[in-house]
PDB file of C-alpha atoms in Angstrom:
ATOM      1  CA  UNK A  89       0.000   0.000   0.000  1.00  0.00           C
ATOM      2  CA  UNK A  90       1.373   3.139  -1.228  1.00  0.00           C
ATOM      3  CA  UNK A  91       1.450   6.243   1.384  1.00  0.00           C
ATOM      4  CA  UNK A  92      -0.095   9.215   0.622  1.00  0.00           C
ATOM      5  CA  UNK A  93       1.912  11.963  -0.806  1.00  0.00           C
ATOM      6  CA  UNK A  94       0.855  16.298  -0.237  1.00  0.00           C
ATOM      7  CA  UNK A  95       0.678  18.423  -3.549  1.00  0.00           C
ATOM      8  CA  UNK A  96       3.648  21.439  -2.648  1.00  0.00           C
ATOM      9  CA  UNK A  97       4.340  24.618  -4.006  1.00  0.00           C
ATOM     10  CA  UNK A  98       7.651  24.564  -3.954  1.00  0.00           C
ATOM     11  CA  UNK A  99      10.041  27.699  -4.764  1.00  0.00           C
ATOM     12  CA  UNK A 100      13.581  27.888  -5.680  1.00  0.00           C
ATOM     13  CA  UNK A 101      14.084  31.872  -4.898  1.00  0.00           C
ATOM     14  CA  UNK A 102      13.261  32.228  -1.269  1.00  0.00           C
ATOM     15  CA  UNK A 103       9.062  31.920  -1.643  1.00  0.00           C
ATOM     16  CA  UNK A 104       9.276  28.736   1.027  1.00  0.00           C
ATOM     17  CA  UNK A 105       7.162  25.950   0.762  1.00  0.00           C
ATOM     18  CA  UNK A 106       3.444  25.675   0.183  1.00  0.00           C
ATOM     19  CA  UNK A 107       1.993  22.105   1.704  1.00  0.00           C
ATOM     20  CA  UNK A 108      -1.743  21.235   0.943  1.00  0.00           C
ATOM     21  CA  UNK A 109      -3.220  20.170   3.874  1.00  0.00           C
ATOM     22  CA  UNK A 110      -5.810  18.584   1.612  1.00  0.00           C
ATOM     23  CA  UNK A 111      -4.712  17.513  -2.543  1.00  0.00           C
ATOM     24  CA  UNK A 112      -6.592  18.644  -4.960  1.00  0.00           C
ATOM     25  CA  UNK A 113      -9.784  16.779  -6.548  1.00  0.00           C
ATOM     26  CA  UNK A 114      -8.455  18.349 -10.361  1.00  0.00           C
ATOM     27  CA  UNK A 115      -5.599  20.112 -12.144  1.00  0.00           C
ATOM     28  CA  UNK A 116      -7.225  22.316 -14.869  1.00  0.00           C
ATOM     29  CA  UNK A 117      -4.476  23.081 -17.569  1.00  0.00           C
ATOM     30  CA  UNK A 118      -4.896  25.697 -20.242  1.00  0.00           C
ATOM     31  CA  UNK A 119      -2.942  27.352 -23.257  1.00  0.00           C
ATOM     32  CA  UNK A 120      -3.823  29.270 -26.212  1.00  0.00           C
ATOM     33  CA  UNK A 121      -2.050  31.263 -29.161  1.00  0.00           C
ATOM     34  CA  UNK A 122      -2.427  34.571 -30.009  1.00  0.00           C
ATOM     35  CA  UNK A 123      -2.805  35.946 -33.830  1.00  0.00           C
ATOM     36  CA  UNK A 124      -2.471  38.816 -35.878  1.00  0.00           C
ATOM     37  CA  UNK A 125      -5.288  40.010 -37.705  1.00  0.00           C
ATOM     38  CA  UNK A 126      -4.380  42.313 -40.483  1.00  0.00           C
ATOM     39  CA  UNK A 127      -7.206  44.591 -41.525  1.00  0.00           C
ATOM     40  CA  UNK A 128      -5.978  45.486 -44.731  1.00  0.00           C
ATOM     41  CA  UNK A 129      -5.786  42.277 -45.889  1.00  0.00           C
ATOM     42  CA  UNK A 130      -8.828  40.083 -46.863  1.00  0.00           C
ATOM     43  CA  UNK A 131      -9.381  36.232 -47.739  1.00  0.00           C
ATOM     44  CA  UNK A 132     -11.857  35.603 -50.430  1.00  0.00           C
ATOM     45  CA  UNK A 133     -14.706  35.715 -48.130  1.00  0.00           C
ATOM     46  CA  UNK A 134     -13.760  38.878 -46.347  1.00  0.00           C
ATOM     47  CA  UNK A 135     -12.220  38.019 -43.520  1.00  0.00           C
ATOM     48  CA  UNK A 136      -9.175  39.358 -42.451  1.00  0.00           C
ATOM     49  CA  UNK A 137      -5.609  37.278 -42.910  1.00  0.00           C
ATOM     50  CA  UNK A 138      -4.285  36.036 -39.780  1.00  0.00           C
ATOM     51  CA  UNK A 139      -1.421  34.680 -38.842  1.00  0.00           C
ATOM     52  CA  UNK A 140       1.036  32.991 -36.164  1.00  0.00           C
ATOM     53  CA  UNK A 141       1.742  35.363 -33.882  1.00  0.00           C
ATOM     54  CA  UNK A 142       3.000  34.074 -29.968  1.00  0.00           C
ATOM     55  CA  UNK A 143       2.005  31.130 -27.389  1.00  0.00           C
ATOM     56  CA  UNK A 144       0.592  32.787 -24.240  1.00  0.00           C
ATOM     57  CA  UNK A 145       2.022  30.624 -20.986  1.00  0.00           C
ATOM     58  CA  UNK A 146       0.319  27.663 -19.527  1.00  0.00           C
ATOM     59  CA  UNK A 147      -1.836  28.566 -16.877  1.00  0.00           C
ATOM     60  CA  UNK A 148      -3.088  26.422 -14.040  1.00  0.00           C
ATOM     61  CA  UNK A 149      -6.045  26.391 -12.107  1.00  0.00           C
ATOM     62  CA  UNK A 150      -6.593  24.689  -8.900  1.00  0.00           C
ATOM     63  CA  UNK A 151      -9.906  25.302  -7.044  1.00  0.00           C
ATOM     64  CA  UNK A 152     -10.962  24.432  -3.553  1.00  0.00           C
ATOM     65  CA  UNK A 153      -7.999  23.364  -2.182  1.00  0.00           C
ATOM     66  CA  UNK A 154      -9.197  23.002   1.388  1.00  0.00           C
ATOM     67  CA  UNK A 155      -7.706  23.815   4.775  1.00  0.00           C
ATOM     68  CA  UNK A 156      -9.152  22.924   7.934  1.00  0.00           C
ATOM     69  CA  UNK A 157      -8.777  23.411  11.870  1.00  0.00           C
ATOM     70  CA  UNK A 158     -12.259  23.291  13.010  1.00  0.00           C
ATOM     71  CA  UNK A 159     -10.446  19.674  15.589  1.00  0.00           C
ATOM     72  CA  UNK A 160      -7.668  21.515  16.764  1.00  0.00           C
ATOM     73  CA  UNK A 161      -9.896  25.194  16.880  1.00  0.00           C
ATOM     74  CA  UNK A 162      -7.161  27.042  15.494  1.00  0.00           C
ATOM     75  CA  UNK A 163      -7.605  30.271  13.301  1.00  0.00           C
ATOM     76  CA  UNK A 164      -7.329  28.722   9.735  1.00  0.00           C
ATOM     77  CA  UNK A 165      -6.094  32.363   8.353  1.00  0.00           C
ATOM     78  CA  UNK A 166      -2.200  31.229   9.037  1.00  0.00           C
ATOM     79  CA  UNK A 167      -2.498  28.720   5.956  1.00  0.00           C
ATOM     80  CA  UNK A 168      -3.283  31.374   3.711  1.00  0.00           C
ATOM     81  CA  UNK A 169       0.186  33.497   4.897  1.00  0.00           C
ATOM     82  CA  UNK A 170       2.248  32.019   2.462  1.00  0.00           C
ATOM     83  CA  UNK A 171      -0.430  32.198  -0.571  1.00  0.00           C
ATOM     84  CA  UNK A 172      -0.489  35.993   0.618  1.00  0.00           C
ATOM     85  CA  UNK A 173       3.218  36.085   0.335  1.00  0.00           C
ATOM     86  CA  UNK A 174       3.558  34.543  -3.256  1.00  0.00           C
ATOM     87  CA  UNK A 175       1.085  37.444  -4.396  1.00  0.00           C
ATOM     88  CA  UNK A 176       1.947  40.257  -2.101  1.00  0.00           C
ATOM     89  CA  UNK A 177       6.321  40.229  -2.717  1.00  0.00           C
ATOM     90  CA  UNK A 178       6.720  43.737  -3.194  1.00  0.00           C
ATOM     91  CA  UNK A 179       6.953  45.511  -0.148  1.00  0.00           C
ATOM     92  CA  UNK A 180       7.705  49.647  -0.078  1.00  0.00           C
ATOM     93  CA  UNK A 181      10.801  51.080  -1.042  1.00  0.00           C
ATOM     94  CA  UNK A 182      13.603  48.705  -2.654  1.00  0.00           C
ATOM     95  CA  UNK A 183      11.455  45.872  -2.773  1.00  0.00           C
ATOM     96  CA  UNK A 184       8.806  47.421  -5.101  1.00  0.00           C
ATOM     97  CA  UNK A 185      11.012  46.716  -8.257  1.00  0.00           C
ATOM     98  CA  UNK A 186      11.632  42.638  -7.175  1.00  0.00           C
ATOM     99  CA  UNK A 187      10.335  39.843  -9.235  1.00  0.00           C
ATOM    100  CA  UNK A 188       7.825  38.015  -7.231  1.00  0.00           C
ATOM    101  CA  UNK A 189       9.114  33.962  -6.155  1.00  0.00           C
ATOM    102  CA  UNK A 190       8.752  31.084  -8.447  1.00  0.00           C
ATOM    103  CA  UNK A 191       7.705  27.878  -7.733  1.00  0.00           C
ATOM    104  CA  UNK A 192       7.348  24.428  -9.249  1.00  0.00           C
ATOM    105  CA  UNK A 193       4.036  22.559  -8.708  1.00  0.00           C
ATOM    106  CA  UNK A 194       4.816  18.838  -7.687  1.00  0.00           C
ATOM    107  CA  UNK A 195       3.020  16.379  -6.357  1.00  0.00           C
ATOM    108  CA  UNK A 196       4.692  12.843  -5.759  1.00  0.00           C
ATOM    109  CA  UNK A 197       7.034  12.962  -8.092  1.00  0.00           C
ATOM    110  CA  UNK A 198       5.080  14.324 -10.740  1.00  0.00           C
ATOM    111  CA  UNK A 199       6.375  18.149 -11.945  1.00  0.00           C
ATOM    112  CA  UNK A 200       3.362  20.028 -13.421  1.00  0.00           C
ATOM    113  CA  UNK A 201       4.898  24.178 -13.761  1.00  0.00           C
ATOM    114  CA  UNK A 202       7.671  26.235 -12.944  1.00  0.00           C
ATOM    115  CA  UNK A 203       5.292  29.267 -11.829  1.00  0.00           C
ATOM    116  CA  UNK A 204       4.513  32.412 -10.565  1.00  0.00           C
ATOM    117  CA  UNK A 205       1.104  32.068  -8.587  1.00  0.00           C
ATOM    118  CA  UNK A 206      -0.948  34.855 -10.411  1.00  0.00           C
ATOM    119  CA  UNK A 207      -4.277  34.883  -8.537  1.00  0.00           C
ATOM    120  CA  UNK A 208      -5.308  33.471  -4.851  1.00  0.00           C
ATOM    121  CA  UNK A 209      -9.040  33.698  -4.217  1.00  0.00           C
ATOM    122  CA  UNK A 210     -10.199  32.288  -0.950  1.00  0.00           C
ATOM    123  CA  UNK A 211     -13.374  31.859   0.573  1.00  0.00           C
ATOM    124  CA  UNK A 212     -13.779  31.121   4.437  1.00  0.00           C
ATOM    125  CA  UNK A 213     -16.430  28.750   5.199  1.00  0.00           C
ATOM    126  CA  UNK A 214     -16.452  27.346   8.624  1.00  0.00           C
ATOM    127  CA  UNK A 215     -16.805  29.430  12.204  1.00  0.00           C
ATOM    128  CA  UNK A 216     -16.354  28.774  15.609  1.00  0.00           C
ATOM    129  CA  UNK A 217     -19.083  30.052  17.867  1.00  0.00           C
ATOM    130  CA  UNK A 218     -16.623  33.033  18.652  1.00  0.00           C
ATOM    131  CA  UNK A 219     -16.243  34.271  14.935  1.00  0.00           C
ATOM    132  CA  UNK A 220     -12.943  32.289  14.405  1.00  0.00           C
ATOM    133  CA  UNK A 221     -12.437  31.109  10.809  1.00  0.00           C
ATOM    134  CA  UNK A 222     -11.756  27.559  10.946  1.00  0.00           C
ATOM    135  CA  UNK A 223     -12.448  26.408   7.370  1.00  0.00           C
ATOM    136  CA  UNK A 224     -10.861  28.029   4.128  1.00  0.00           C
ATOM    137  CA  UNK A 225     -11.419  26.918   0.450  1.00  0.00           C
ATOM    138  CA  UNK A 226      -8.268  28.354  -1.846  1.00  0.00           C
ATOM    139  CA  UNK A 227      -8.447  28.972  -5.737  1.00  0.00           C
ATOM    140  CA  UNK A 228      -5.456  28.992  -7.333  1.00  0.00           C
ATOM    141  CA  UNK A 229      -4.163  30.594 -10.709  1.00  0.00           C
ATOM    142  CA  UNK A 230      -0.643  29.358 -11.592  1.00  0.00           C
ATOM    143  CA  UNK A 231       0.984  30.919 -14.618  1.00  0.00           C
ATOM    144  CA  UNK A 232       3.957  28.639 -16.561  1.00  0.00           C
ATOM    145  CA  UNK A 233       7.294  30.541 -16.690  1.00  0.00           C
ATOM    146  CA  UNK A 234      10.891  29.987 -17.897  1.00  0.00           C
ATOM    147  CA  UNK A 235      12.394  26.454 -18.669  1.00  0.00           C
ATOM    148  CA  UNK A 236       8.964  24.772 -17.253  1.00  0.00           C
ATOM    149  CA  UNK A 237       8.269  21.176 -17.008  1.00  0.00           C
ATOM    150  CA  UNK A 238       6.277  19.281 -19.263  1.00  0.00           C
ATOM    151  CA  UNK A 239       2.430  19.082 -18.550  1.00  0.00           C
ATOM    152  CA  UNK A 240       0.311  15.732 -19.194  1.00  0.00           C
ATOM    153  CA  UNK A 241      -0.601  16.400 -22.933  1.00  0.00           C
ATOM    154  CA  UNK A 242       1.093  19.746 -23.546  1.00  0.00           C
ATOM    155  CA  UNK A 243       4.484  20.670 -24.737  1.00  0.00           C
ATOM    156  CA  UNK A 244       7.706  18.858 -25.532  1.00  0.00           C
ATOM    157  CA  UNK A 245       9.248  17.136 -22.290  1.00  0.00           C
ATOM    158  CA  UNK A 246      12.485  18.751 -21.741  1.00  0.00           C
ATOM    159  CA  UNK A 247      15.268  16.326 -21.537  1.00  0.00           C
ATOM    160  CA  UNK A 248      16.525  16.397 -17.760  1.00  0.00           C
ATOM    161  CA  UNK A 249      13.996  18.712 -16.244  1.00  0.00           C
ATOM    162  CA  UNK A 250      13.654  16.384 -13.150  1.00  0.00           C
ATOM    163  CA  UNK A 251      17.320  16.359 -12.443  1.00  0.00           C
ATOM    164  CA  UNK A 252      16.985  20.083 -12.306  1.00  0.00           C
ATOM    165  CA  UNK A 253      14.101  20.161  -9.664  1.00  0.00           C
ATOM    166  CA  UNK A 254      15.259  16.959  -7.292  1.00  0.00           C
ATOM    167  CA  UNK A 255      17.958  19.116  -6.009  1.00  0.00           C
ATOM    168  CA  UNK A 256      16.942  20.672  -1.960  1.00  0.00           C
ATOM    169  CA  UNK A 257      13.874  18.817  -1.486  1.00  0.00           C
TER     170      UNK A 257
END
């Protein structure tokens, strides 16, 4: 029987470690192209030529990832700290111009993304008696970055990528 292995966040630039309490029921992958429509130039029917122009990114959505401390009675809000801190980087001063942290998505040995994490949406759903939030449900946008690892059914697998990530975990 095989034991059961947490979906991470993991960055490589000083982000730390995100560790679902719960893994996620679905990994919703998505990429699209963008064209160039000219609108001087007309196909037979009238519509303007297009062509090639760039990929957009793989992006990655994970909803309701769920964290919960209703047994222990703990205030769930410390979970969401480090999704806070992969959105909210920049602090005043010198830190306004820094590049916010990167971070693979892994779970098991599977490596989905190198990442930034683009969007964190939370709603809290379970209260103690006294008004403390015990329950939080977490939606996640990931967006793909640099050299990133090859996704079930998109993009080329890059020779070696796993090496890369094994290293510090």
């Amino acid at each position: 029987m095989s034991q059961l292995v947490k979906a991470q966040l993991i960055s490589t630039d000083g982000g730390g470690t995100i560790n679902f309490m719960f893994n996620p029921n679905q990994l919703a992958f998505s990429q699209q192209i963008n064209l160039t429509k000219s609108s001087g130039a007309r196909t037979g029917r009238g519509l303007p030529k297009v062509n090639f122009a760039y990929p957009e990114p793989v992006t990655l959505s994970i909803n309701d990832i769920i964290f919960d401390t209703y047994e222990t009675g703990e205030n769930v809000l410390r979970h969401l700290k480090p999704f806070e801190k992969a959105v909210n980087f920049a602090e005043s001063g010198e830190g306004k111009e820094k590049r916010p942290p990167t971070y693979v998505f892994t779970w098991g040995s599977q490596e989905y993304i190198r990442c930034f994490v683009t969007k964190v949406d939370y709603n809290l759903t379970m209260f103690l008696p006294d008004g403390t939030p015990v329950r939080v449900s977490v939606n996640l946008t990931l967006e793909e970055i640099d050299e990133s690892v090859s996704q079930p059914g998109m993009g080329t697998p890059q020779p070696g990528a796993s090496q890369r990530q094994s290293g510090g975990r």
